[in-house]
Amino acid sequence: MIASPQPPAPSPRLPIIAIDGPSGVGKSTLSKLLASELGYINLDTGAMYRTVALAAERHGIDLDDAAALGRLANAVVIDFARKAGSEQVLLDGADVSAAIRTPEISLLTSKVSACPAVREAMVRRQRELGARGGFVLEGRDIGTVVFPDAEVKFFLVASAEERGRRRFLELQAKGVGVDLAKTVAEVEARDAADSGRAHSPLRRADDAVTIDTTARGIDQILAEMLTIVRSRQGVS
Ligand code: DC
């Protein structure tokens, strides 16, 4: 009997690192640093939802029209580029990095990201992008929905006051006129919406490592995360 040739074994993908948590816990900073240390690609999934919200605003789409939002989320072209050392978010080829970070778009994004059709479109894209692994993805549902089989999952937390203060300083540095108490209140309201929504709410995965970033420096936290990542089998 002649043995039939075996199909080639699927090549194992590189590891995925999921970083979830509410706004202002340091996800973006730590994801970028971790990805850079490991030679992985960093994917800011919040920027994708923000870009859909900006596109919805520009097209005058009614946020209650779930079908229109879903069509938009499937149609928009979102890209990430690196220019002069900084990362850019592109909407249909145009740089929208600053436009997606205003308090108005933050609020709009919280609503847009609650739409199941938008989430389905974004999750599909995120899975396609990260399919070969070697990615650090940051968001709200990475360890629970997008890559529930991620090799390492972190859930970052910090007090609401500290998260609001960080957001305030960030906006101030960008020249956006903001009020501290209002920023703290906005951060809390947005987190309540992200945690309370019906579809893929912000939730800690059972197997995620929780890290409180309230009173610790970035270097210390990064070192802890790297130790955890390197202690996992398959992650170099
Ligand atoms: O991380 P961020 O602040 O840029 O996120 C913007 C909004 O998008 C926030 O309201 C939560 C939402 N989001 C989400 O629902 N799921 C993700 N994976 C990432 C962000």
PDB file of C-alpha atoms and ligand atoms in Angstrom:
ATOM      1  CA  MET A   1       0.000   0.000   0.000  1.00  0.00           C
ATOM      2  CA  ILE A   2       1.331   3.421  -0.887  1.00  0.00           C
ATOM      3  CA  ALA A   3       1.083   5.908   1.955  1.00  0.00           C
ATOM      4  CA  SER A   4      -0.609   9.095   0.885  1.00  0.00           C
ATOM      5  CA  PRO A   5       1.493  12.217   1.520  1.00  0.00           C
ATOM      6  CA  GLN A   6       0.722  13.970   4.764  1.00  0.00           C
ATOM      7  CA  PRO A   7      -0.521  17.544   4.438  1.00  0.00           C
ATOM      8  CA  PRO A   8       2.004  19.978   5.920  1.00  0.00           C
ATOM      9  CA  ALA A   9       1.347  20.654   9.597  1.00  0.00           C
ATOM     10  CA  PRO A  10      -0.004  24.173  10.102  1.00  0.00           C
ATOM     11  CA  SER A  11       2.848  26.383  11.290  1.00  0.00           C
ATOM     12  CA  PRO A  12       2.298  27.342  14.931  1.00  0.00           C
ATOM     13  CA  ARG A  13       1.592  31.011  15.374  1.00  0.00           C
ATOM     14  CA  LEU A  14       3.768  33.290  17.445  1.00  0.00           C
ATOM     15  CA  PRO A  15       2.438  34.270  20.887  1.00  0.00           C
ATOM     16  CA  ILE A  16      -0.276  36.830  21.491  1.00  0.00           C
ATOM     17  CA  ILE A  17      -0.209  39.124  24.503  1.00  0.00           C
ATOM     18  CA  ALA A  18      -3.532  40.647  25.541  1.00  0.00           C
ATOM     19  CA  ILE A  19      -3.673  43.844  27.600  1.00  0.00           C
ATOM     20  CA  ASP A  20      -7.110  44.915  28.794  1.00  0.00           C
ATOM     21  CA  GLY A  21      -8.412  47.419  31.300  1.00  0.00           C
ATOM     22  CA  PRO A  22     -10.279  50.719  31.606  1.00  0.00           C
ATOM     23  CA  SER A  23      -9.015  54.025  30.225  1.00  0.00           C
ATOM     24  CA  GLY A  24      -6.041  55.723  31.839  1.00  0.00           C
ATOM     25  CA  VAL A  25      -4.418  52.627  33.373  1.00  0.00           C
ATOM     26  CA  GLY A  26      -1.353  52.911  31.125  1.00  0.00           C
ATOM     27  CA  LYS A  27      -2.338  50.301  28.532  1.00  0.00           C
ATOM     28  CA  SER A  28      -1.053  52.251  25.517  1.00  0.00           C
ATOM     29  CA  THR A  29       2.306  53.147  27.049  1.00  0.00           C
ATOM     30  CA  LEU A  30       2.924  49.658  28.404  1.00  0.00           C
ATOM     31  CA  SER A  31       1.731  47.877  25.239  1.00  0.00           C
ATOM     32  CA  LYS A  32       4.105  49.893  23.089  1.00  0.00           C
ATOM     33  CA  LEU A  33       7.052  49.323  25.428  1.00  0.00           C
ATOM     34  CA  LEU A  34       6.318  45.615  25.822  1.00  0.00           C
ATOM     35  CA  ALA A  35       5.962  45.139  22.053  1.00  0.00           C
ATOM     36  CA  SER A  36       9.204  47.001  21.460  1.00  0.00           C
ATOM     37  CA  GLU A  37      11.093  44.907  24.069  1.00  0.00           C
ATOM     38  CA  LEU A  38       9.804  41.661  22.545  1.00  0.00           C
ATOM     39  CA  GLY A  39      10.065  42.705  18.894  1.00  0.00           C
ATOM     40  CA  TYR A  40       6.307  42.233  18.539  1.00  0.00           C
ATOM     41  CA  ILE A  41       3.765  44.463  16.802  1.00  0.00           C
ATOM     42  CA  ASN A  42       1.589  46.658  18.976  1.00  0.00           C
ATOM     43  CA  LEU A  43      -2.098  46.984  18.053  1.00  0.00           C
ATOM     44  CA  ASP A  44      -4.161  49.714  19.706  1.00  0.00           C
ATOM     45  CA  THR A  45      -7.708  48.404  19.191  1.00  0.00           C
ATOM     46  CA  GLY A  46      -9.226  51.476  20.898  1.00  0.00           C
ATOM     47  CA  ALA A  47      -7.819  53.570  18.042  1.00  0.00           C
ATOM     48  CA  MET A  48      -9.804  51.399  15.618  1.00  0.00           C
ATOM     49  CA  TYR A  49     -13.092  52.061  17.469  1.00  0.00           C
ATOM     50  CA  ARG A  50     -12.198  55.750  17.717  1.00  0.00           C
ATOM     51  CA  THR A  51     -11.607  55.892  13.957  1.00  0.00           C
ATOM     52  CA  VAL A  52     -15.025  54.349  13.256  1.00  0.00           C
ATOM     53  CA  ALA A  53     -16.599  56.939  15.594  1.00  0.00           C
ATOM     54  CA  LEU A  54     -14.816  59.764  13.761  1.00  0.00           C
ATOM     55  CA  ALA A  55     -15.958  58.396  10.401  1.00  0.00           C
ATOM     56  CA  ALA A  56     -19.542  58.136  11.733  1.00  0.00           C
ATOM     57  CA  GLU A  57     -19.418  61.761  12.829  1.00  0.00           C
ATOM     58  CA  ARG A  58     -17.981  62.919   9.512  1.00  0.00           C
ATOM     59  CA  HIS A  59     -20.629  61.000   7.554  1.00  0.00           C
ATOM     60  CA  GLY A  60     -23.395  62.272   9.826  1.00  0.00           C
ATOM     61  CA  ILE A  61     -24.495  58.749  10.725  1.00  0.00           C
ATOM     62  CA  ASP A  62     -27.217  58.414  13.352  1.00  0.00           C
ATOM     63  CA  LEU A  63     -25.664  56.500  16.273  1.00  0.00           C
ATOM     64  CA  ASP A  64     -28.946  54.650  16.810  1.00  0.00           C
ATOM     65  CA  ASP A  65     -28.812  53.294  13.260  1.00  0.00           C
ATOM     66  CA  ALA A  66     -26.989  50.027  13.987  1.00  0.00           C
ATOM     67  CA  ALA A  67     -27.207  48.817  10.377  1.00  0.00           C
ATOM     68  CA  ALA A  68     -25.566  51.997   9.028  1.00  0.00           C
ATOM     69  CA  LEU A  69     -22.857  51.832  11.703  1.00  0.00           C
ATOM     70  CA  GLY A  70     -22.174  48.203  10.818  1.00  0.00           C
ATOM     71  CA  ARG A  71     -21.887  49.030   7.099  1.00  0.00           C
ATOM     72  CA  LEU A  72     -19.517  51.877   7.927  1.00  0.00           C
ATOM     73  CA  ALA A  73     -17.343  49.704  10.194  1.00  0.00           C
ATOM     74  CA  ASN A  74     -16.973  47.174   7.376  1.00  0.00           C
ATOM     75  CA  ALA A  75     -16.211  49.821   4.765  1.00  0.00           C
ATOM     76  CA  VAL A  76     -13.728  52.179   6.448  1.00  0.00           C
ATOM     77  CA  VAL A  77     -10.062  51.631   5.716  1.00  0.00           C
ATOM     78  CA  ILE A  78      -8.083  51.874   8.968  1.00  0.00           C
ATOM     79  CA  ASP A  79      -4.310  51.691   8.801  1.00  0.00           C
ATOM     80  CA  PHE A  80      -1.403  52.259  11.139  1.00  0.00           C
ATOM     81  CA  ALA A  81       1.770  53.945   9.926  1.00  0.00           C
ATOM     82  CA  ARG A  82       5.015  55.126  11.489  1.00  0.00           C
ATOM     83  CA  LYS A  83       6.251  58.585  10.585  1.00  0.00           C
ATOM     84  CA  ALA A  84       9.188  60.437  12.144  1.00  0.00           C
ATOM     85  CA  GLY A  85       9.241  57.971  15.042  1.00  0.00           C
ATOM     86  CA  SER A  86       5.590  58.354  15.988  1.00  0.00           C
ATOM     87  CA  GLU A  87       2.673  56.093  15.205  1.00  0.00           C
ATOM     88  CA  GLN A  88      -0.094  57.417  13.015  1.00  0.00           C
ATOM     89  CA  VAL A  89      -3.659  56.211  12.631  1.00  0.00           C
ATOM     90  CA  LEU A  90      -4.978  56.580   9.088  1.00  0.00           C
ATOM     91  CA  LEU A  91      -8.623  56.782   8.037  1.00  0.00           C
ATOM     92  CA  ASP A  92      -8.994  56.197   4.307  1.00  0.00           C
ATOM     93  CA  GLY A  93      -5.324  57.168   3.969  1.00  0.00           C
ATOM     94  CA  ALA A  94      -5.480  60.444   5.940  1.00  0.00           C
ATOM     95  CA  ASP A  95      -3.777  60.958   9.316  1.00  0.00           C
ATOM     96  CA  VAL A  96      -6.450  61.185  12.053  1.00  0.00           C
ATOM     97  CA  SER A  97      -4.167  60.529  15.074  1.00  0.00           C
ATOM     98  CA  ALA A  98      -5.063  63.815  16.776  1.00  0.00           C
ATOM     99  CA  ALA A  99      -8.683  63.992  15.608  1.00  0.00           C
ATOM    100  CA  ILE A 100      -9.589  60.664  17.268  1.00  0.00           C
ATOM    101  CA  ARG A 101      -8.279  61.735  20.716  1.00  0.00           C
ATOM    102  CA  THR A 102     -10.599  64.631  21.523  1.00  0.00           C
ATOM    103  CA  PRO A 103     -13.023  64.314  24.505  1.00  0.00           C
ATOM    104  CA  GLU A 104     -15.965  64.491  22.040  1.00  0.00           C
ATOM    105  CA  ILE A 105     -14.707  61.549  20.028  1.00  0.00           C
ATOM    106  CA  SER A 106     -13.950  59.622  23.258  1.00  0.00           C
ATOM    107  CA  LEU A 107     -17.591  59.990  24.248  1.00  0.00           C
ATOM    108  CA  LEU A 108     -18.831  59.098  20.784  1.00  0.00           C
ATOM    109  CA  THR A 109     -16.539  56.042  20.691  1.00  0.00           C
ATOM    110  CA  SER A 110     -18.051  54.689  23.878  1.00  0.00           C
ATOM    111  CA  LYS A 111     -21.456  54.691  22.131  1.00  0.00           C
ATOM    112  CA  VAL A 112     -20.220  53.418  18.770  1.00  0.00           C
ATOM    113  CA  SER A 113     -18.232  50.598  20.389  1.00  0.00           C
ATOM    114  CA  ALA A 114     -21.384  49.296  22.096  1.00  0.00           C
ATOM    115  CA  CYS A 115     -22.911  48.485  18.680  1.00  0.00           C
ATOM    116  CA  PRO A 116     -22.663  44.703  18.053  1.00  0.00           C
ATOM    117  CA  ALA A 117     -22.228  45.106  14.273  1.00  0.00           C
ATOM    118  CA  VAL A 118     -19.291  47.478  14.836  1.00  0.00           C
ATOM    119  CA  ARG A 119     -17.718  45.091  17.333  1.00  0.00           C
ATOM    120  CA  GLU A 120     -18.111  42.145  14.945  1.00  0.00           C
ATOM    121  CA  ALA A 121     -16.352  44.060  12.160  1.00  0.00           C
ATOM    122  CA  MET A 122     -13.522  45.218  14.449  1.00  0.00           C
ATOM    123  CA  VAL A 123     -12.997  41.835  16.103  1.00  0.00           C
ATOM    124  CA  ARG A 124     -12.794  40.176  12.679  1.00  0.00           C
ATOM    125  CA  ARG A 125     -10.146  42.680  11.558  1.00  0.00           C
ATOM    126  CA  GLN A 126      -8.194  42.318  14.792  1.00  0.00           C
ATOM    127  CA  ARG A 127      -8.160  38.522  14.457  1.00  0.00           C
ATOM    128  CA  GLU A 128      -7.014  38.785  10.828  1.00  0.00           C
ATOM    129  CA  LEU A 129      -4.256  41.224  11.743  1.00  0.00           C
ATOM    130  CA  GLY A 130      -3.024  39.189  14.705  1.00  0.00           C
ATOM    131  CA  ALA A 131      -3.501  35.752  13.113  1.00  0.00           C
ATOM    132  CA  ARG A 132       0.221  34.986  12.804  1.00  0.00           C
ATOM    133  CA  GLY A 133       0.910  36.099  16.376  1.00  0.00           C
ATOM    134  CA  GLY A 134       3.843  38.176  17.563  1.00  0.00           C
ATOM    135  CA  PHE A 135       1.360  40.840  18.637  1.00  0.00           C
ATOM    136  CA  VAL A 136       0.619  42.834  21.772  1.00  0.00           C
ATOM    137  CA  LEU A 137      -3.025  43.892  21.532  1.00  0.00           C
ATOM    138  CA  GLU A 138      -4.546  46.408  23.912  1.00  0.00           C
ATOM    139  CA  GLY A 139      -8.234  47.038  24.433  1.00  0.00           C
ATOM    140  CA  ARG A 140     -11.196  45.949  26.512  1.00  0.00           C
ATOM    141  CA  ASP A 141     -12.080  42.509  25.163  1.00  0.00           C
ATOM    142  CA  ILE A 142      -8.792  41.101  23.859  1.00  0.00           C
ATOM    143  CA  GLY A 143      -8.351  38.366  26.468  1.00  0.00           C
ATOM    144  CA  THR A 144     -12.063  37.550  26.667  1.00  0.00           C
ATOM    145  CA  VAL A 145     -13.300  37.774  23.054  1.00  0.00           C
ATOM    146  CA  VAL A 146     -10.695  38.634  20.405  1.00  0.00           C
ATOM    147  CA  PHE A 147      -7.967  36.174  21.459  1.00  0.00           C
ATOM    148  CA  PRO A 148      -9.294  34.114  24.383  1.00  0.00           C
ATOM    149  CA  ASP A 149      -6.387  31.706  23.730  1.00  0.00           C
ATOM    150  CA  ALA A 150      -3.719  34.425  24.089  1.00  0.00           C
ATOM    151  CA  GLU A 151      -0.535  33.080  25.701  1.00  0.00           C
ATOM    152  CA  VAL A 152      -0.376  35.919  28.230  1.00  0.00           C
ATOM    153  CA  LYS A 153      -3.203  38.146  29.448  1.00  0.00           C
ATOM    154  CA  PHE A 154      -2.841  41.252  31.576  1.00  0.00           C
ATOM    155  CA  PHE A 155      -5.664  43.221  33.165  1.00  0.00           C
ATOM    156  CA  LEU A 156      -4.492  46.670  34.261  1.00  0.00           C
ATOM    157  CA  VAL A 157      -6.313  48.668  36.933  1.00  0.00           C
ATOM    158  CA  ALA A 158      -5.801  52.034  38.691  1.00  0.00           C
ATOM    159  CA  SER A 159      -7.909  54.318  40.871  1.00  0.00           C
ATOM    160  CA  ALA A 160     -10.467  56.513  39.049  1.00  0.00           C
ATOM    161  CA  GLU A 161      -8.798  59.691  40.406  1.00  0.00           C
ATOM    162  CA  GLU A 162      -5.406  58.673  39.070  1.00  0.00           C
ATOM    163  CA  ARG A 163      -6.831  57.631  35.695  1.00  0.00           C
ATOM    164  CA  GLY A 164      -8.686  60.931  35.377  1.00  0.00           C
ATOM    165  CA  ARG A 165      -5.574  62.861  36.359  1.00  0.00           C
ATOM    166  CA  ARG A 166      -3.502  61.068  33.720  1.00  0.00           C
ATOM    167  CA  ARG A 167      -6.100  61.748  31.014  1.00  0.00           C
ATOM    168  CA  PHE A 168      -6.255  65.395  32.123  1.00  0.00           C
ATOM    169  CA  LEU A 169      -2.449  65.805  31.848  1.00  0.00           C
ATOM    170  CA  GLU A 170      -2.432  64.053  28.495  1.00  0.00           C
ATOM    171  CA  LEU A 171      -5.108  66.359  27.060  1.00  0.00           C
ATOM    172  CA  GLN A 172      -3.493  69.428  28.592  1.00  0.00           C
ATOM    173  CA  ALA A 173      -0.153  68.532  27.000  1.00  0.00           C
ATOM    174  CA  LYS A 174      -1.934  68.386  23.643  1.00  0.00           C
ATOM    175  CA  GLY A 175      -3.299  71.863  24.191  1.00  0.00           C
ATOM    176  CA  VAL A 176      -6.898  70.697  24.718  1.00  0.00           C
ATOM    177  CA  GLY A 177      -8.588  72.972  27.277  1.00  0.00           C
ATOM    178  CA  VAL A 178      -9.945  70.661  30.000  1.00  0.00           C
ATOM    179  CA  ASP A 179     -11.066  70.691  33.615  1.00  0.00           C
ATOM    180  CA  LEU A 180      -9.678  68.075  36.062  1.00  0.00           C
ATOM    181  CA  ALA A 181     -12.932  67.274  37.896  1.00  0.00           C
ATOM    182  CA  LYS A 182     -14.797  67.061  34.594  1.00  0.00           C
ATOM    183  CA  THR A 183     -12.144  64.774  33.108  1.00  0.00           C
ATOM    184  CA  VAL A 184     -12.329  62.405  36.124  1.00  0.00           C
ATOM    185  CA  ALA A 185     -16.131  62.353  35.807  1.00  0.00           C
ATOM    186  CA  GLU A 186     -15.909  61.654  32.057  1.00  0.00           C
ATOM    187  CA  VAL A 187     -13.451  58.804  32.583  1.00  0.00           C
ATOM    188  CA  GLU A 188     -15.743  57.257  35.205  1.00  0.00           C
ATOM    189  CA  ALA A 189     -18.828  57.646  32.991  1.00  0.00           C
ATOM    190  CA  ARG A 190     -17.053  56.100  29.999  1.00  0.00           C
ATOM    191  CA  ASP A 191     -15.841  53.142  32.066  1.00  0.00           C
ATOM    192  CA  ALA A 192     -19.329  52.567  33.439  1.00  0.00           C
ATOM    193  CA  ALA A 193     -20.641  52.484  29.860  1.00  0.00           C
ATOM    194  CA  ASP A 194     -17.830  50.168  28.664  1.00  0.00           C
ATOM    195  CA  SER A 195     -18.336  47.794  31.610  1.00  0.00           C
ATOM    196  CA  GLY A 196     -22.136  47.882  31.562  1.00  0.00           C
ATOM    197  CA  ARG A 197     -22.824  47.382  27.854  1.00  0.00           C
ATOM    198  CA  ALA A 198     -24.578  44.185  26.764  1.00  0.00           C
ATOM    199  CA  HIS A 199     -22.116  43.194  24.038  1.00  0.00           C
ATOM    200  CA  SER A 200     -18.525  42.284  25.069  1.00  0.00           C
ATOM    201  CA  PRO A 201     -18.352  44.476  28.174  1.00  0.00           C
ATOM    202  CA  LEU A 202     -15.004  45.309  29.746  1.00  0.00           C
ATOM    203  CA  ARG A 203     -14.291  42.257  31.872  1.00  0.00           C
ATOM    204  CA  ARG A 204     -11.212  40.651  33.335  1.00  0.00           C
ATOM    205  CA  ALA A 205     -10.481  37.239  31.788  1.00  0.00           C
ATOM    206  CA  ASP A 206     -10.348  34.516  34.459  1.00  0.00           C
ATOM    207  CA  ASP A 207      -6.759  33.694  33.511  1.00  0.00           C
ATOM    208  CA  ALA A 208      -5.519  37.306  33.298  1.00  0.00           C
ATOM    209  CA  VAL A 209      -2.810  38.678  35.592  1.00  0.00           C
ATOM    210  CA  THR A 210      -4.111  41.832  37.320  1.00  0.00           C
ATOM    211  CA  ILE A 211      -1.637  44.693  37.777  1.00  0.00           C
ATOM    212  CA  ASP A 212      -2.485  47.860  39.700  1.00  0.00           C
ATOM    213  CA  THR A 213      -0.630  50.781  38.092  1.00  0.00           C
ATOM    214  CA  THR A 214      -1.875  53.503  40.487  1.00  0.00           C
ATOM    215  CA  ALA A 215       1.278  54.203  42.452  1.00  0.00           C
ATOM    216  CA  ARG A 216       4.020  52.537  40.446  1.00  0.00           C
ATOM    217  CA  GLY A 217       6.432  53.732  37.802  1.00  0.00           C
ATOM    218  CA  ILE A 218       6.254  52.519  34.211  1.00  0.00           C
ATOM    219  CA  ASP A 219       9.745  50.926  34.345  1.00  0.00           C
ATOM    220  CA  GLN A 220       8.835  48.837  37.373  1.00  0.00           C
ATOM    221  CA  ILE A 221       5.573  47.642  35.836  1.00  0.00           C
ATOM    222  CA  LEU A 222       7.209  46.903  32.488  1.00  0.00           C
ATOM    223  CA  ALA A 223       9.873  44.808  34.236  1.00  0.00           C
ATOM    224  CA  GLU A 224       7.156  42.831  36.034  1.00  0.00           C
ATOM    225  CA  MET A 225       5.250  42.245  32.799  1.00  0.00           C
ATOM    226  CA  LEU A 226       8.402  41.122  30.982  1.00  0.00           C
ATOM    227  CA  THR A 227       9.215  38.660  33.775  1.00  0.00           C
ATOM    228  CA  ILE A 228       5.726  37.176  33.523  1.00  0.00           C
ATOM    229  CA  VAL A 229       5.831  37.026  29.716  1.00  0.00           C
ATOM    230  CA  ARG A 230       9.259  35.363  29.664  1.00  0.00           C
ATOM    231  CA  SER A 231       8.222  32.810  32.263  1.00  0.00           C
ATOM    232  CA  ARG A 232       5.493  31.504  29.961  1.00  0.00           C
ATOM    233  CA  GLN A 233       6.371  28.628  27.685  1.00  0.00           C
ATOM    234  CA  GLY A 234       6.641  29.585  24.031  1.00  0.00           C
ATOM    235  CA  VAL A 235       7.202  33.260  24.679  1.00  0.00           C
ATOM    236  CA  SER A 236      10.775  34.428  24.230  1.00  0.00           C
TER     237      SER A 236
HETATM  238  O1   DC B   1      -8.587  52.607  24.824  1.00  0.00           O
HETATM  239  P1   DC B   1      -9.362  53.821  24.301  1.00  0.00           P
HETATM  240  O2   DC B   1      -9.675  54.850  25.362  1.00  0.00           O
HETATM  241  O3   DC B   1      -8.703  54.427  23.105  1.00  0.00           O
HETATM  242  O4   DC B   1     -10.781  53.231  23.823  1.00  0.00           O
HETATM  243  C1   DC B   1     -11.745  54.060  23.232  1.00  0.00           C
HETATM  244  C2   DC B   1     -13.120  53.462  23.438  1.00  0.00           C
HETATM  245  O5   DC B   1     -13.253  52.268  22.674  1.00  0.00           O
HETATM  246  C3   DC B   1     -13.498  53.131  24.873  1.00  0.00           C
HETATM  247  O6   DC B   1     -14.752  53.719  25.168  1.00  0.00           O
HETATM  248  C4   DC B   1     -13.634  51.641  24.919  1.00  0.00           C
HETATM  249  C5   DC B   1     -13.760  51.225  23.482  1.00  0.00           C
HETATM  250  N1   DC B   1     -13.020  49.999  23.187  1.00  0.00           N
HETATM  251  C6   DC B   1     -13.704  48.821  23.165  1.00  0.00           C
HETATM  252  O7   DC B   1     -14.904  48.803  23.415  1.00  0.00           O
HETATM  253  N2   DC B   1     -13.058  47.665  22.871  1.00  0.00           N
HETATM  254  C7   DC B   1     -11.746  47.667  22.606  1.00  0.00           C
HETATM  255  N3   DC B   1     -11.139  46.519  22.311  1.00  0.00           N
HETATM  256  C8   DC B   1     -11.020  48.869  22.658  1.00  0.00           C
HETATM  257  C9   DC B   1     -11.675  50.021  22.956  1.00  0.00           C
END
